[in-house]
Short mmCIF file of C-alpha atoms in Angstrom, two decimals:
data_model
loop_
_atom_site.label_atom_id
_atom_site.label_comp_id
_atom_site.label_asym_id
_atom_site.label_seq_id
_atom_site.Cartn_x
_atom_site.Cartn_y
_atom_site.Cartn_z
CA MET A 1 -13.49 -25.74 3.17
CA ASP A 2 -13.98 -25.69 -0.58
CA GLY A 3 -16.05 -22.59 -0.33
CA PHE A 4 -13.29 -20.85 1.65
CA LYS A 5 -10.71 -21.75 -0.91
CA ASN A 6 -12.93 -20.48 -3.56
CA ILE A 7 -13.31 -17.07 -1.79
CA ILE A 8 -9.55 -16.82 -1.31
CA MET A 9 -8.95 -17.54 -4.91
CA ILE A 10 -11.42 -14.94 -6.07
CA ILE A 11 -9.75 -12.25 -3.84
CA MET A 12 -6.28 -13.26 -5.01
CA SER A 13 -7.18 -13.31 -8.60
CA SER A 14 -9.06 -9.93 -8.53
CA VAL A 15 -6.10 -8.29 -6.68
CA LEU A 16 -3.24 -9.61 -8.82
CA VAL A 17 -4.35 -11.16 -12.09
CA ASN A 18 -7.54 -9.25 -12.96
CA ASN A 19 -6.41 -6.08 -11.41
CA TYR A 20 -9.04 -3.47 -12.36
CA VAL A 21 -6.64 -0.63 -13.10
CA LEU A 22 -3.55 -2.43 -14.49
CA SER A 23 -5.06 -5.23 -16.60
CA ARG A 24 -8.69 -4.26 -17.14
CA PHE A 25 -8.04 -0.57 -17.41
CA LEU A 26 -11.02 0.60 -15.61
CA GLY A 27 -10.77 3.51 -13.13
CA ILE A 28 -7.80 5.10 -14.98
CA CYS A 29 -9.08 8.64 -14.16
CA PRO A 30 -8.52 8.47 -10.39
CA PHE A 31 -5.45 6.30 -11.01
CA LEU A 32 -3.82 9.14 -12.81
CA GLY A 33 -5.52 12.00 -11.05
CA VAL A 34 -5.12 11.18 -7.42
CA SER A 35 -1.87 9.20 -7.28
CA LYS A 36 0.44 12.05 -6.86
CA LYS A 37 0.91 11.70 -3.08
CA LEU A 38 0.89 8.55 -1.04
CA ASN A 39 -1.65 9.57 1.55
CA GLN A 40 -4.17 10.79 -1.09
CA ALA A 41 -3.71 7.57 -3.06
CA ALA A 42 -4.31 5.51 0.04
CA GLY A 43 -7.32 7.68 0.99
CA MET A 44 -8.81 7.17 -2.44
CA GLY A 45 -8.07 3.40 -2.25
CA VAL A 46 -9.98 3.10 1.02
CA ALA A 47 -12.95 4.96 -0.33
CA VAL A 48 -13.11 2.81 -3.37
CA ILE A 49 -13.04 -0.46 -1.29
CA PHE A 50 -15.76 0.99 0.84
CA VAL A 51 -17.96 2.07 -2.07
CA MET A 52 -17.29 -1.19 -4.02
CA LEU A 53 -18.49 -3.25 -1.00
CA MET A 54 -21.54 -1.07 -0.46
CA ALA A 55 -22.48 -1.06 -4.09
CA THR A 56 -22.18 -4.88 -4.44
CA ALA A 57 -24.19 -5.44 -1.29
CA VAL A 58 -27.13 -3.39 -2.81
CA THR A 59 -26.80 -4.14 -6.55
CA TRP A 60 -26.59 -7.96 -6.19
CA PRO A 61 -30.04 -8.36 -4.59
CA ILE A 62 -31.51 -5.73 -7.00
CA GLN A 63 -30.24 -7.83 -10.00
CA ILE A 64 -31.29 -11.20 -8.60
CA TYR A 65 -34.62 -10.26 -7.00
CA VAL A 66 -35.87 -7.47 -9.06
CA LEU A 67 -34.33 -7.19 -12.50
CA ASP A 68 -34.07 -10.91 -13.21
CA ARG A 69 -37.61 -11.69 -11.85
CA ALA A 70 -39.08 -9.02 -14.03
CA GLY A 71 -37.04 -10.15 -17.00
CA LEU A 72 -35.21 -6.86 -17.18
CA GLY A 73 -31.63 -7.99 -17.17
CA TYR A 74 -30.78 -5.73 -20.00
CA MET A 75 -31.56 -2.58 -17.84
CA GLN A 76 -28.73 -3.63 -15.63
CA THR A 77 -26.32 -0.77 -16.48
CA ILE A 78 -28.79 2.01 -16.15
CA VAL A 79 -30.22 0.75 -12.92
CA PHE A 80 -26.76 0.15 -11.53
CA ILE A 81 -25.57 3.59 -12.38
CA LEU A 82 -28.76 5.12 -10.66
CA VAL A 83 -28.45 2.84 -7.55
CA ILE A 84 -24.64 3.57 -7.14
CA ALA A 85 -25.03 7.39 -7.64
CA ALA A 86 -27.79 7.49 -5.08
CA LEU A 87 -25.98 5.12 -2.68
CA VAL A 88 -22.83 7.21 -2.76
CA GLN A 89 -24.70 10.35 -1.98
CA PHE A 90 -26.63 8.66 0.83
CA THR A 91 -23.37 7.36 2.22
CA GLU A 92 -21.84 10.83 2.10
CA ILE A 93 -24.82 12.35 4.00
CA THR A 94 -24.71 9.65 6.55
CA LEU A 95 -20.98 9.86 7.09
CA LYS A 96 -21.22 13.59 7.48
CA LYS A 97 -23.75 13.26 10.26
CA PHE A 98 -22.47 10.27 12.21
CA LEU A 99 -18.76 9.98 11.34
CA PRO A 100 -17.38 13.45 10.56
CA ALA A 101 -13.81 12.36 10.96
CA LEU A 102 -14.23 9.62 8.29
CA HIS A 103 -16.17 12.00 6.03
CA LYS A 104 -13.43 14.53 6.27
CA SER A 105 -10.75 12.09 5.24
CA LEU A 106 -12.89 10.45 2.48
CA GLY A 107 -14.83 13.71 1.71
CA VAL A 108 -13.04 14.73 -1.42
CA TYR A 109 -12.93 11.33 -2.90
CA LEU A 110 -16.48 10.08 -2.43
CA PRO A 111 -18.21 12.33 -4.98
CA LEU A 112 -15.47 11.44 -7.43
CA ILE A 113 -16.28 7.76 -7.03
CA THR A 114 -19.98 8.36 -7.92
CA THR A 115 -19.34 7.97 -11.56
CA ASN A 116 -16.26 5.78 -11.27
CA CYS A 117 -16.22 3.06 -13.99
CA ALA A 118 -14.26 0.65 -11.81
CA VAL A 119 -17.20 0.51 -9.23
CA LEU A 120 -19.78 -0.10 -11.96
CA GLY A 121 -17.42 -2.60 -13.64
CA VAL A 122 -17.12 -4.62 -10.41
CA THR A 123 -20.90 -4.83 -9.89
CA ILE A 124 -21.59 -5.73 -13.50
CA ASN A 125 -18.74 -8.31 -13.72
CA ASN A 126 -19.90 -10.07 -10.59
CA MET A 127 -23.14 -10.63 -12.38
CA THR A 128 -21.61 -11.76 -15.63
CA ASP A 129 -19.35 -14.16 -13.74
CA GLY A 130 -22.51 -15.58 -12.01
CA TYR A 131 -21.10 -15.13 -8.53
CA GLY A 132 -23.29 -15.75 -5.42
CA PHE A 133 -23.60 -13.02 -2.84
CA PHE A 134 -20.60 -13.89 -0.78
CA GLU A 135 -18.50 -14.65 -3.83
CA SER A 136 -19.52 -11.14 -5.15
CA MET A 137 -18.52 -9.45 -1.92
CA ALA A 138 -15.21 -11.27 -1.99
CA SER A 139 -14.61 -10.13 -5.54
CA SER A 140 -15.49 -6.52 -4.73
CA LEU A 141 -13.12 -6.69 -1.77
CA GLY A 142 -10.47 -8.09 -3.94
CA CYS A 143 -11.01 -5.48 -6.69
CA GLY A 144 -10.93 -2.64 -4.19
CA LEU A 145 -7.67 -3.98 -2.69
CA GLY A 146 -6.27 -4.28 -6.17
CA PHE A 147 -7.18 -0.73 -6.95
CA MET A 148 -5.62 0.54 -3.74
CA LEU A 149 -2.46 -1.62 -4.38
CA ALA A 150 -2.18 -0.11 -7.86
CA MET A 151 -2.72 3.44 -6.49
CA VAL A 152 -0.14 3.05 -3.68
CA LEU A 153 2.49 1.47 -6.03
CA PHE A 154 2.06 4.09 -8.58
CA SER A 155 2.17 7.06 -6.15
CA GLY A 156 5.67 5.62 -5.08
CA ILE A 157 6.75 5.62 -8.69
CA ARG A 158 5.45 9.11 -9.27
CA SER A 159 7.34 10.55 -6.42
CA LYS A 160 10.38 9.10 -7.94
CA ILE A 161 9.56 10.55 -11.34
CA GLN A 162 9.16 13.95 -9.73
CA GLU A 163 12.68 13.95 -8.40
CA SER A 164 14.34 12.74 -11.72
CA GLU A 165 15.29 14.69 -14.61
CA ILE A 166 13.01 14.07 -17.65
CA PRO A 167 13.33 15.34 -21.19
CA THR A 168 11.06 18.27 -21.69
CA PRO A 169 8.54 16.72 -24.18
CA PHE A 170 7.93 13.81 -21.78
CA ARG A 171 7.19 15.92 -18.70
CA GLY A 172 3.92 15.65 -17.00
CA LEU A 173 1.25 13.39 -18.36
CA PRO A 174 3.37 11.59 -20.98
CA VAL A 175 5.94 10.18 -18.74
CA THR A 176 3.16 9.30 -16.15
CA LEU A 177 1.35 7.27 -18.88
CA ILE A 178 4.59 5.42 -19.84
CA ALA A 179 5.22 4.57 -16.27
CA ALA A 180 1.67 3.39 -15.81
CA SER A 181 2.11 1.10 -18.83
CA PHE A 182 5.23 -0.44 -17.35
CA VAL A 183 3.49 -1.13 -14.08
CA SER A 184 0.70 -2.69 -16.09
CA LEU A 185 3.18 -4.78 -17.93
CA ALA A 186 4.68 -6.02 -14.77
CA PHE A 187 1.21 -7.18 -13.57
CA PHE A 188 0.92 -9.40 -16.58
CA GLY A 189 3.53 -11.52 -14.99
CA PHE A 190 0.88 -12.67 -12.46
CA ALA A 191 -1.28 -14.22 -15.19
CA GLY A 192 -1.72 -17.88 -14.62
CA VAL A 193 -0.17 -17.70 -10.97
CA VAL A 194 -3.49 -18.02 -9.26
CA ASP A 195 -4.79 -20.91 -11.42
CA HIS A 196 -1.61 -23.00 -10.64
CA LEU A 197 -1.45 -21.95 -7.02
CA PHE A 198 -5.01 -23.41 -6.29
CA ALA A 199 -4.74 -26.23 -8.85
CA MET B 1 -45.76 -2.46 -25.10
CA ASN B 2 -46.18 -4.38 -21.90
CA GLU B 3 -42.48 -4.83 -21.70
CA ILE B 4 -41.72 -1.18 -21.99
CA LEU B 5 -44.20 -0.40 -19.34
CA THR B 6 -42.61 -2.86 -16.78
CA CYS B 7 -39.26 -1.49 -17.60
CA LEU B 8 -40.42 1.96 -17.11
CA LEU B 9 -42.16 1.09 -13.95
CA VAL B 10 -39.32 -0.83 -12.30
CA VAL B 11 -36.62 1.71 -13.11
CA GLY B 12 -38.86 4.62 -12.27
CA LEU B 13 -39.70 2.97 -8.92
CA ILE B 14 -36.08 2.33 -8.10
CA GLY B 15 -35.24 5.96 -9.03
CA LEU B 16 -38.16 7.12 -6.91
CA ILE B 17 -37.16 5.13 -3.90
CA ALA B 18 -33.59 6.28 -4.26
CA GLY B 19 -34.81 9.97 -4.53
CA ILE B 20 -37.06 9.70 -1.55
CA LEU B 21 -34.32 8.16 0.56
CA LEU B 22 -31.91 11.04 -0.39
CA VAL B 23 -34.49 13.73 0.37
CA LEU B 24 -35.27 12.09 3.76
CA ALA B 25 -31.50 11.64 4.46
CA SER B 26 -30.76 15.19 3.53
CA HIS B 27 -33.63 16.47 5.67
CA PHE B 28 -32.99 14.49 8.83
CA MET B 29 -29.24 14.19 8.72
CA MET B 30 -28.54 17.74 7.77
CA VAL B 31 -25.34 19.10 9.31
CA ARG B 32 -25.27 22.91 9.89
CA GLU B 33 -22.47 24.16 7.66
CA ASP B 34 -20.41 27.12 8.82
CA GLU B 35 -22.46 30.13 7.62
CA THR B 36 -19.41 32.35 7.34
CA VAL B 37 -17.94 30.03 4.55
CA GLY B 38 -21.20 30.60 2.49
CA ARG B 39 -21.03 34.32 3.03
CA LEU B 40 -17.26 34.51 2.23
CA ARG B 41 -17.99 32.61 -0.97
CA GLU B 42 -20.56 35.24 -2.01
CA CYS B 43 -17.97 38.09 -1.77
CA LEU B 44 -15.55 36.30 -4.05
CA PRO B 45 -15.91 37.01 -7.76
CA GLY B 46 -16.40 33.40 -8.78
CA ALA B 47 -13.95 33.35 -11.68
CA ASN B 48 -12.37 30.21 -10.19
CA CYS B 49 -9.02 31.54 -11.64
CA GLY B 50 -6.85 29.98 -8.89
CA ALA B 51 -4.73 33.18 -8.52
CA CYS B 52 -5.04 32.93 -4.79
CA GLY B 53 -3.41 29.62 -4.80
CA PHE B 54 -6.38 27.55 -3.95
CA THR B 55 -8.49 25.21 -6.00
CA GLY B 56 -11.01 27.90 -6.84
CA CYS B 57 -13.23 30.28 -5.12
CA ASP B 58 -14.92 27.53 -3.01
CA GLY B 59 -11.51 26.33 -1.86
CA TYR B 60 -10.38 29.74 -0.99
CA ALA B 61 -13.63 30.55 0.93
CA ARG B 62 -13.15 27.24 2.90
CA ALA B 63 -9.55 28.12 3.77
CA LEU B 64 -10.64 31.58 4.74
CA GLY B 65 -13.20 30.18 7.01
CA GLU B 66 -10.67 27.88 8.68
CA GLY B 67 -8.32 30.80 9.10
CA LYS B 68 -5.75 29.17 6.93
CA ALA B 69 -5.52 31.94 4.28
CA GLU B 70 -4.84 35.58 4.20
CA PRO B 71 -7.88 37.67 3.31
CA ASN B 72 -6.03 39.63 0.57
CA LEU B 73 -5.17 36.97 -1.79
CA CYS B 74 -7.97 37.43 -4.31
CA ILE B 75 -6.39 39.36 -7.11
CA PRO B 76 -9.43 39.67 -9.44
CA GLY B 77 -11.55 40.92 -6.57
CA GLY B 78 -9.06 43.43 -5.48
CA ASN B 79 -9.41 45.92 -2.63
CA GLU B 80 -13.20 45.66 -2.48
CA THR B 81 -13.35 41.88 -2.03
CA ALA B 82 -10.46 42.01 0.50
CA ARG B 83 -12.38 44.67 2.57
CA GLN B 84 -15.60 42.53 2.52
CA ILE B 85 -13.74 39.45 3.55
CA GLY B 86 -12.07 41.46 6.36
CA GLU B 87 -15.60 42.67 7.50
CA ILE B 88 -16.84 39.24 7.74
CA LEU B 89 -13.84 37.76 9.49
CA GLY B 90 -13.36 40.84 11.68
CA LEU B 91 -9.86 41.36 10.46
CA GLN B 92 -7.79 44.33 9.35
CA VAL B 93 -6.87 43.88 5.82
CA GLU B 94 -3.81 45.18 4.08
CA ALA B 95 -4.54 46.62 0.62
CA VAL B 96 -4.19 44.16 -2.32
CA GLU B 97 -1.68 45.25 -4.78
CA ALA B 98 -3.63 45.06 -7.98
CA LYS B 99 -1.45 43.49 -10.75
CA ILE B 100 -1.80 42.84 -14.43
CA ALA B 101 0.16 40.70 -16.81
CA VAL B 102 2.47 42.34 -19.30
CA VAL B 103 4.15 40.57 -22.32
CA HIS B 104 7.74 41.72 -22.37
CA CYS B 105 8.11 41.64 -26.05
CA ASN B 106 7.45 44.11 -28.85
CA GLY B 107 9.03 42.10 -31.66
CA THR B 108 6.27 42.76 -34.21
CA CYS B 109 6.43 41.23 -37.74
CA THR B 110 8.17 44.34 -39.16
CA ALA B 111 10.62 44.82 -36.14
CA SER B 112 11.69 41.26 -35.89
CA PRO B 113 11.34 39.33 -39.13
CA ALA B 114 11.24 35.56 -39.14
CA ARG B 115 14.43 33.60 -39.96
CA ALA B 116 12.59 30.48 -40.90
CA GLN B 117 9.08 29.46 -42.04
CA TYR B 118 7.41 27.31 -39.49
CA ASP B 119 4.73 24.99 -40.80
CA GLY B 120 3.35 22.83 -38.04
CA MET B 121 1.21 22.65 -35.03
CA GLU B 122 -0.05 26.15 -33.97
CA SER B 123 1.06 26.03 -30.33
CA CYS B 124 3.75 28.02 -28.60
CA ARG B 125 4.85 24.98 -26.83
CA ALA B 126 5.39 22.94 -30.01
CA VAL B 127 7.04 25.84 -31.77
CA ALA B 128 9.40 26.57 -28.80
CA MET B 129 10.56 22.96 -29.01
CA LEU B 130 11.72 23.36 -32.56
CA PHE B 131 14.97 25.23 -32.31
CA GLY B 132 13.37 27.86 -30.02
CA GLY B 133 11.03 29.03 -32.73
CA PRO B 134 11.12 30.61 -36.21
CA GLY B 135 11.70 34.19 -35.12
CA ALA B 136 14.93 36.04 -35.48
CA CYS B 137 14.99 36.56 -31.73
CA ARG B 138 15.40 33.66 -29.42
CA TYR B 139 13.72 35.22 -26.58
CA GLY B 140 10.66 36.84 -28.11
CA CYS B 141 6.90 36.08 -28.34
CA LEU B 142 6.18 33.24 -30.61
CA GLY B 143 2.78 34.51 -31.54
CA CYS B 144 0.81 31.27 -31.59
CA GLY B 145 -1.50 32.46 -28.62
CA ASP B 146 -1.13 29.79 -25.96
CA CYS B 147 -1.55 32.68 -23.46
CA ALA B 148 -4.75 33.85 -25.28
CA ALA B 149 -6.12 30.25 -25.07
CA VAL B 150 -5.75 30.04 -21.25
CA CYS B 151 -6.82 33.57 -20.44
CA PRO B 152 -10.17 33.20 -18.43
CA THR B 153 -11.23 36.67 -19.38
CA GLY B 154 -10.23 36.90 -22.95
CA ALA B 155 -7.94 39.79 -22.30
CA ILE B 156 -5.15 38.65 -24.63
CA CYS B 157 -5.16 38.94 -28.39
CA MET B 158 -2.47 38.27 -30.98
CA ALA B 159 -1.66 41.32 -33.04
CA ASP B 160 1.25 41.63 -35.54
CA GLY B 161 2.81 38.43 -34.34
CA VAL B 162 2.93 39.48 -30.64
CA ALA B 163 0.55 38.76 -27.77
CA ARG B 164 -0.98 41.93 -26.45
CA ILE B 165 -2.84 42.12 -23.15
CA ASP B 166 -5.75 44.41 -22.64
CA SER B 167 -5.06 46.06 -19.26
CA ARG B 168 -8.71 47.01 -18.72
CA ILE B 169 -9.84 43.44 -18.82
CA CYS B 170 -6.67 41.58 -17.35
CA ILE B 171 -7.45 40.24 -13.79
CA GLY B 172 -3.90 39.38 -13.03
CA CYS B 173 -4.60 35.72 -12.51
CA LYS B 174 -1.10 34.67 -13.71
CA LYS B 175 -2.31 31.76 -16.00
CA CYS B 176 -0.70 33.22 -19.00
CA VAL B 177 2.59 33.78 -17.03
CA GLU B 178 2.68 30.04 -16.22
CA THR B 179 1.77 29.02 -19.76
CA CYS B 180 4.26 31.07 -21.79
CA PRO B 181 7.09 28.63 -22.86
CA LYS B 182 9.40 31.71 -23.36
CA GLU B 183 8.54 33.07 -19.93
CA ILE B 184 8.18 36.60 -21.31
CA ILE B 185 4.94 37.42 -19.41
CA SER B 186 5.14 38.68 -15.83
CA LEU B 187 2.75 40.44 -13.40
CA VAL B 188 3.47 44.14 -12.85
CA PRO B 189 1.65 46.44 -10.35
CA ARG B 190 -1.20 48.29 -11.85
CA SER B 191 0.31 51.49 -10.46
CA GLY B 192 3.44 50.99 -12.68
CA LYS B 193 4.08 53.84 -14.98
CA SER B 194 6.68 52.25 -17.35
CA VAL B 195 7.31 48.78 -18.79
CA VAL B 196 10.22 47.09 -20.45
CA LEU B 197 8.89 45.51 -23.65
CA CYS B 198 11.76 43.23 -24.29
CA SER B 199 13.16 39.93 -22.90
CA SER B 200 16.22 39.56 -25.00
CA ARG B 201 19.43 38.80 -23.11
CA ASP B 202 21.69 38.98 -26.17
CA PRO B 203 24.38 41.62 -26.28
CA GLY B 204 23.35 45.03 -27.79
CA ALA B 205 24.42 44.41 -31.37
CA ALA B 206 23.01 40.92 -31.69
CA ALA B 207 19.68 41.91 -29.99
CA ARG B 208 19.36 44.91 -32.34
CA LYS B 209 20.03 42.79 -35.37
CA ALA B 210 17.24 40.36 -34.34
CA CYS B 211 14.76 42.97 -33.56
CA ALA B 212 14.45 46.80 -34.05
CA ASN B 213 12.53 47.04 -30.74
CA ALA B 214 14.96 45.17 -28.63
CA CYS B 215 16.70 46.31 -25.44
CA ILE B 216 20.33 46.76 -26.22
CA GLY B 217 21.40 47.17 -22.68
CA CYS B 218 22.73 50.76 -23.21
CA ARG B 219 22.09 51.70 -19.55
CA LYS B 220 20.73 55.11 -20.60
CA CYS B 221 17.54 54.38 -18.56
CA GLU B 222 19.70 53.20 -15.61
CA ARG B 223 21.47 56.58 -15.55
CA SER B 224 18.44 58.66 -16.20
CA CYS B 225 16.31 57.21 -13.28
CA PRO B 226 16.45 59.59 -10.27
CA GLU B 227 15.25 56.84 -7.96
CA GLY B 228 17.63 54.07 -9.07
CA ALA B 229 14.65 51.86 -9.86
CA VAL B 230 15.88 50.82 -13.36
CA SER B 231 18.86 48.49 -13.56
CA VAL B 232 20.42 46.63 -16.54
CA ALA B 233 21.32 43.09 -15.74
CA GLY B 234 22.30 40.54 -18.38
CA ASN B 235 21.79 43.02 -21.25
CA LEU B 236 18.20 43.68 -20.24
CA ALA B 237 16.66 46.57 -18.41
CA VAL B 238 14.63 45.65 -15.36
CA ILE B 239 12.30 48.03 -13.39
CA ASP B 240 11.95 47.84 -9.62
CA TYR B 241 8.43 48.82 -9.20
CA ALA B 242 8.82 49.21 -5.45
CA ARG B 243 11.13 52.16 -6.10
CA CYS B 244 9.69 53.60 -9.26
CA SER B 245 8.13 56.99 -8.83
CA GLY B 246 6.60 57.03 -12.34
CA CYS B 247 8.47 60.07 -13.60
CA GLY B 248 8.80 58.53 -17.05
CA LEU B 249 12.30 59.88 -17.62
CA CYS B 250 13.61 56.36 -18.45
CA ALA B 251 11.05 55.92 -21.31
CA GLU B 252 11.88 59.27 -22.70
CA GLY B 253 15.52 58.47 -23.13
CA CYS B 254 15.21 54.90 -24.44
CA PRO B 255 16.80 54.76 -27.94
CA THR B 256 14.96 51.71 -29.20
CA GLY B 257 11.65 52.40 -27.54
CA CYS B 258 11.53 49.11 -25.62
CA LEU B 259 11.21 50.97 -22.37
CA LYS B 260 7.79 52.54 -22.64
CA ALA B 261 5.60 54.80 -20.57
CA ALA B 262 2.31 53.00 -19.67
CA ASP B 263 -0.78 53.71 -17.77
CA PHE B 264 -2.47 50.54 -16.59
CA SER B 265 -4.99 52.35 -14.36
CA LEU B 266 -6.86 53.82 -17.23
CA ALA B 267 -8.08 52.50 -20.57
CA GLY B 268 -5.86 51.38 -23.31
CA ALA B 269 -3.65 48.33 -23.96
CA VAL B 270 0.09 48.59 -23.97
#
């Protein structure tokens, strides 16, 4: 039961408290780039969840059974980049062959994720936090969900922004960044919630 | 030394495995792409200018392949590209109307002296925000060259405080039209024989005071045009190129010379 509670806590904290976009500021590029429309934002979110889970499932064994055994912990970043890039490409080829429908809906976003810092960040943070395999997977799922939550929330805000009258100097990117900072500020309200919830 | 070797070996091995896996995957799980898309892509000029309204030449080729786009949208490619696309898709293609961008301003440094000294960021957008710019004319070219910066072919140069577009190089991609904060650049057909080189909507006297080359809205061109193609609206002459026969009478009569005869089909910038 304790393990289950732990998993839930990891997911909750990575969705709300340590949200990758809004409090760790990773993956800002797709957050600003693909959040114009709700369906695109949701598509990108699903793709990120998928890749984060895949990447963690592969990088965790590589870190524990290859890098740590050989005493090469410091090569983590380079090896992870290599593995994630290859993995995303492989996934794309596989999806194209066997699940063309899914490939079409994820298609545009998968190559974008290849060099996404949020994905690399999740895999590296899992190692730094010393998570076991299942904890790592839970954390990745949580981070992916958190990313999707941020994307979907923000796409709603952006569609509101588009309809409103904004002073000329703020139009476009400036107002988007200001709005993003407010959303990020709002998420700081969650700090401490999870610790007390499961205390 | 030993450590470096292990490091190289392990990382190299992981890279090799990943590489082999990818090669095998791409070999065994290859999906036949639609060949027409590839052939369509080859006809397109590859400037990725976005004039067709798609994300680039690749996007346009894909849309063509899916039958979601008209074959005559490529402006830089012109008639030749449209014809090739039509051949591949087996469609009858309407001729592309070749267009080029024209800066509707001739407010050179001597014709339209500055009313203030601007000392700041050299960008039309920044200048336009500060009381509409330092020039005497509120409508004219600011001369900072934002349009020249976005031009993919380098057809725009700044001369004497006004942007000039070289009609020989311009591909009509519309990027400068979208960039200009004063909205004084527009696309005109390459077959056009005359252009209005002014955007001022001030009444005659005020326009003339601000710039010696301004359109003063005297309606002389409107009266002289046998086709009724020139009209003056809001103190500014506008040419309807669909009706223009290219006789050049309007340019001959223009007292300020803002309505000029032009030849975009041959060499020479306006």
